Short mmCIF file of C-alpha atoms and ligand atoms in Angstrom, two decimals:
data_model
loop_
_atom_site.label_atom_id
_atom_site.label_comp_id
_atom_site.label_asym_id
_atom_site.label_seq_id
_atom_site.Cartn_x
_atom_site.Cartn_y
_atom_site.Cartn_z
CA UNK U 1379 -6.47 -1.33 20.67
CA UNK U 1380 -5.02 -4.45 18.70
CA UNK U 1381 -7.72 -7.57 18.52
CA UNK U 1382 -6.83 -10.71 17.85
CA UNK U 1383 -8.79 -13.42 16.69
CA UNK U 1384 -7.97 -17.15 16.60
CA UNK U 1385 -8.33 -17.70 11.95
CA UNK U 1386 -9.81 -21.52 11.99
CA UNK U 1387 -8.63 -21.75 8.12
CA UNK U 1388 -4.88 -21.47 8.99
CA UNK U 1389 -4.07 -18.88 6.37
CA UNK U 1390 -0.56 -19.88 3.84
CA UNK U 1391 -0.45 -15.67 3.78
CA UNK U 1392 -2.12 -13.43 6.42
CA UNK U 1393 -0.67 -9.27 5.19
CA UNK U 1394 -1.12 -5.87 6.71
CA UNK U 1395 -1.61 -3.12 4.71
CA UNK U 1396 -0.14 0.25 5.09
CA UNK U 1397 -2.30 3.19 4.35
CA UNK U 1398 -2.36 6.46 5.26
CA UNK U 1399 -5.74 7.95 3.57
CA UNK U 1400 -9.19 7.03 1.88
CA UNK U 1401 -8.53 3.51 1.33
CA UNK U 1402 -10.04 2.94 -2.13
CA UNK U 1403 -7.01 0.23 -2.32
CA UNK U 1404 -7.73 -1.26 0.88
CA UNK U 1405 -10.39 -1.74 0.38
CA UNK U 1406 -10.21 -3.54 -3.50
CA UNK U 1407 -7.26 -5.45 -1.56
CA UNK U 1408 -9.68 -6.71 1.09
CA UNK U 1409 -12.42 -7.98 -1.17
CA UNK U 1410 -10.30 -9.45 -3.31
CA UNK U 1411 -9.20 -11.77 -0.75
CA UNK U 1412 -12.40 -12.25 0.81
CA UNK U 1413 -12.73 -16.21 0.98
CA UNK U 1414 -9.84 -16.63 -0.30
CA UNK U 1415 -8.03 -20.36 1.14
CA UNK U 1416 -4.81 -19.49 1.64
CA UNK U 1417 -4.71 -15.38 1.44
CA UNK U 1418 -6.08 -12.53 4.44
CA UNK U 1419 -5.41 -9.45 5.22
CA UNK U 1420 -5.35 -9.82 8.70
CA UNK U 1421 -4.22 -7.11 9.58
CA UNK U 1422 -4.57 -2.75 8.44
CA UNK U 1423 -1.86 -0.57 10.46
CA UNK U 1424 -2.75 3.43 9.45
CA UNK U 1425 -0.64 5.99 11.60
CA UNK U 1426 -3.58 8.12 11.56
CA UNK U 1427 -5.89 7.63 13.67
CA UNK U 1428 -8.92 9.45 11.46
CA UNK U 1429 -8.39 7.47 8.27
CA UNK U 1430 -10.82 6.53 6.05
CA UNK U 1431 -9.34 3.48 5.45
CA UNK U 1432 -9.70 2.46 9.94
CA UNK U 1433 -13.73 2.63 9.04
CA UNK U 1434 -13.42 0.23 6.07
CA UNK U 1435 -11.19 -1.99 8.32
CA UNK U 1436 -14.04 -2.02 10.61
CA UNK U 1437 -16.53 -2.36 7.49
CA UNK U 1438 -14.75 -5.88 7.11
CA UNK U 1439 -13.62 -7.13 10.75
CA UNK U 1440 -10.02 -7.44 10.06
CA UNK U 1441 -7.94 -6.02 13.25
CA UNK U 1442 -6.21 -2.60 13.31
CA UNK U 1443 -3.79 -0.93 14.61
CA UNK U 1444 -2.92 3.56 15.22
CA UNK U 1445 0.59 3.38 15.14
CA UNK U 1446 2.16 6.63 16.22
CA UNK U 1447 5.86 8.97 14.86
CA UNK U 1448 8.24 7.48 18.49
CA UNK U 1449 7.39 3.84 17.83
CA UNK U 1450 7.69 3.21 14.97
CA UNK U 1451 10.54 5.40 13.96
CA UNK U 1452 12.64 5.29 17.40
CA UNK U 1453 11.66 1.70 19.21
CA UNK U 1454 11.23 -1.40 16.89
CA UNK U 1455 8.26 0.09 14.09
CA UNK U 1456 5.34 -1.83 15.77
CA UNK U 1457 7.40 -5.63 15.13
CA UNK U 1458 5.55 -7.17 18.83
CA UNK U 1459 2.12 -6.27 17.22
CA UNK U 1460 3.11 -7.16 13.69
CA UNK U 1461 4.42 -10.80 15.21
CA UNK U 1462 1.48 -11.30 16.86
CA UNK U 1463 -1.04 -11.23 14.20
CA UNK U 1464 1.56 -13.57 12.28
CA UNK U 1465 1.69 -10.74 9.64
CA UNK U 1466 4.06 -12.28 6.65
CA UNK U 1467 3.95 -9.88 3.64
CA UNK U 1468 3.08 -6.38 3.99
CA UNK U 1469 1.19 -3.78 1.88
CA UNK U 1470 1.65 -0.03 1.40
CA UNK U 1471 -1.75 1.45 0.12
CA UNK U 1472 -1.14 4.93 0.20
CA UNK U 1473 1.08 5.25 3.22
CA UNK U 1474 3.49 7.65 3.25
CA UNK U 1475 6.15 7.32 6.37
CA UNK U 1476 9.29 6.13 5.44
CA UNK U 1477 9.68 2.45 6.34
CA UNK U 1478 12.05 2.13 8.92
CA UNK U 1479 14.58 -0.11 8.10
CA UNK U 1480 13.50 -2.76 11.23
CA UNK U 1481 10.78 -3.17 9.32
CA UNK U 1482 12.36 -3.29 6.53
CA UNK U 1483 15.22 -6.48 8.00
CA UNK U 1484 12.52 -8.43 9.52
CA UNK U 1485 10.46 -8.64 5.74
CA UNK U 1486 12.71 -9.51 2.81
CA UNK U 1487 10.89 -8.87 -0.54
CA UNK U 1488 7.77 -8.91 1.47
CA UNK U 1489 6.55 -5.98 1.84
CA UNK U 1490 5.68 -4.04 -1.32
CA UNK U 1491 4.12 -0.65 -2.30
CA UNK U 1492 1.85 1.53 -5.08
CA UNK U 1493 3.08 4.36 -7.39
CA UNK U 1494 0.45 6.50 -8.49
CA UNK U 1495 3.39 7.37 -11.15
CA UNK U 1496 6.25 5.73 -13.90
CA UNK U 1497 8.96 5.10 -11.74
CA UNK U 1498 11.28 6.33 -11.35
CA UNK U 1499 10.32 9.41 -12.69
CA UNK U 1500 7.76 12.11 -10.21
CA UNK U 1501 8.70 9.38 -6.99
CA UNK U 1502 10.24 10.30 -3.46
CA UNK U 1503 10.02 12.16 -0.88
CA UNK U 1504 7.40 14.18 -0.83
CA UNK U 1505 5.68 12.50 -3.69
CA UNK U 1506 2.61 11.45 -3.24
CA UNK U 1507 -0.95 11.65 -4.48
CA UNK U 1508 -1.66 15.02 -6.18
CA UNK U 1509 1.85 16.18 -5.64
CA UNK U 1510 2.38 13.59 -7.93
CA UNK U 1511 -0.05 14.14 -10.64
CA UNK U 1512 0.83 17.77 -9.92
CA UNK U 1513 4.10 17.11 -11.26
CA UNK U 1514 3.33 15.54 -14.68
CA UNK U 1515 0.97 17.85 -15.99
CA UNK U 1516 3.73 20.93 -14.87
CA UNK U 1517 6.31 18.25 -16.87
CA UNK U 1518 3.40 18.46 -20.28
CA UNK U 1519 4.18 14.81 -19.62
CA UNK U 1520 1.72 12.79 -22.00
CA UNK U 1521 1.66 9.64 -20.05
CA UNK U 1522 1.61 8.48 -16.80
CA UNK U 1523 1.06 5.15 -14.74
CA UNK U 1524 1.10 3.36 -11.92
CA UNK U 1525 4.92 0.99 -10.67
CA UNK U 1526 4.63 -1.08 -7.62
CA UNK U 1527 7.65 -1.79 -6.15
CA UNK U 1528 9.27 -3.66 -3.15
CA UNK U 1529 10.28 -1.39 -0.54
CA UNK U 1530 13.90 -0.76 0.01
CA UNK U 1531 14.72 1.94 2.64
CA UNK U 1532 14.79 4.41 -0.25
CA UNK U 1533 11.47 6.65 -0.94
CA UNK U 1534 10.25 4.48 -4.29
CA UNK U 1535 13.32 2.64 -5.20
CA UNK U 1536 13.48 -0.86 -5.11
CA UNK U 1537 13.02 -3.11 -7.26
CA UNK U 1538 10.22 -2.77 -10.16
CA UNK U 1539 7.31 -6.20 -10.06
CA UNK U 1540 4.92 -4.42 -12.42
CA UNK U 1541 3.91 -0.99 -15.19
CA UNK U 1542 1.42 -0.16 -16.80
CA UNK U 1543 0.39 3.24 -18.19
CA UNK U 1544 -2.73 5.73 -19.79
CA UNK U 1545 -2.69 8.67 -21.54
CA UNK U 1546 -1.99 12.54 -20.08
CA UNK U 1547 -4.77 14.84 -22.02
CA UNK U 1548 -3.43 18.23 -22.78
CA UNK U 1549 -6.42 19.52 -20.19
CA UNK U 1550 -6.81 16.99 -17.76
CA UNK U 1551 -6.45 18.40 -13.54
CA UNK U 1552 -4.80 15.79 -11.24
CA UNK U 1553 -7.59 15.09 -9.78
CA UNK U 1554 -8.39 13.47 -13.73
CA UNK U 1555 -5.25 12.59 -14.09
CA UNK U 1556 -5.65 11.14 -9.88
CA UNK U 1557 -9.21 8.49 -10.82
CA UNK U 1558 -7.44 7.59 -14.48
CA UNK U 1559 -4.41 6.40 -12.00
CA UNK U 1560 -6.85 4.81 -9.61
CA UNK U 1561 -8.83 2.75 -11.76
CA UNK U 1562 -5.77 1.22 -12.85
CA UNK U 1563 -4.51 0.32 -9.21
CA UNK U 1564 -8.09 -1.13 -8.33
CA UNK U 1565 -7.63 -3.11 -12.13
CA UNK U 1566 -3.87 -4.31 -10.98
CA UNK U 1567 -2.49 -3.85 -7.20
CA UNK U 1568 -4.76 -6.75 -5.72
CA UNK U 1569 -3.56 -9.61 -8.70
CA UNK U 1570 0.29 -8.35 -8.81
CA UNK U 1571 -0.11 -8.72 -4.82
CA UNK U 1572 -1.90 -12.75 -5.59
CA UNK U 1573 1.14 -13.07 -7.91
CA UNK U 1574 3.49 -12.09 -5.20
CA UNK U 1575 2.54 -14.32 -2.95
CA UNK U 1576 2.74 -17.34 -5.56
CA UNK U 1577 6.36 -17.00 -6.24
C1 GAR B 1378 -2.65 5.91 -4.36
O1 GAR B 1378 -3.23 6.66 -5.42
C2 GAR B 1378 -1.01 5.29 -4.36
O2 GAR B 1378 -0.35 5.04 -5.36
C3 GAR B 1378 -0.75 6.67 -3.33
O3 GAR B 1378 -1.37 7.14 -2.93
C4 GAR B 1378 -2.83 6.43 -2.99
C5 GAR B 1378 -3.92 6.25 -1.95
O4 GAR B 1378 -5.36 5.90 -1.69
N1 GAR B 1378 0.91 6.43 -3.04
C6 GAR B 1378 1.63 6.84 -3.10
O5 GAR B 1378 1.59 7.64 -3.65
C7 GAR B 1378 3.12 6.62 -2.03
N2 GAR B 1378 3.62 7.65 -2.71
P1 GAR B 1378 -5.81 5.36 -1.88
O6 GAR B 1378 -5.82 6.24 0.05
O7 GAR B 1378 -7.93 5.68 -2.70
O8 GAR B 1378 -6.42 4.34 -1.62
#
């Protein structure tokens, strides 16, 4: 159930983080904006009831919302709940469902995503998490990295905001590369979100 509290500081930006998994990026973003004057992480949204990110939301006393497919894709994409929480910016952090066009239309240029590779390579349907790192290693790439981009109605497709690279080492396993990529994500995603909000 979604429980909303009043916001005495009246933040200018109320962010919803959408995440499907462990939530290490969500944690870094939450920590970055704790006690921020104008930005509040107001809601954590997940499509998985047992996702680690929901424990993180609990730890930081952030309201959470578990969503299901039918309402998300064929209903109103949970717009009522997002509006009730006064959400005006959405951050995807390891969220594995496509964003329905109703949500994109309601939040034009206000939804961003992080992808664990250098788009446009290694993106698209089914390209997430370790599948991305396996594909990069199988293709014998010498370099990978992260891409932060606006979300449109195609997978991993919207305008690119930021990219940075890291090496792929000869004996890397997908886990080795994932760890290196996570370090980059944690260092850059919170700062890039803050920059997007100030533009
Ligand atoms: C991150 O590496 C993110 O880039 C990736 O999922 C991971 C989530 O990790 N996203 C995608 O692959 C989207 N296509 P986290 O749960 O530890 O933040």
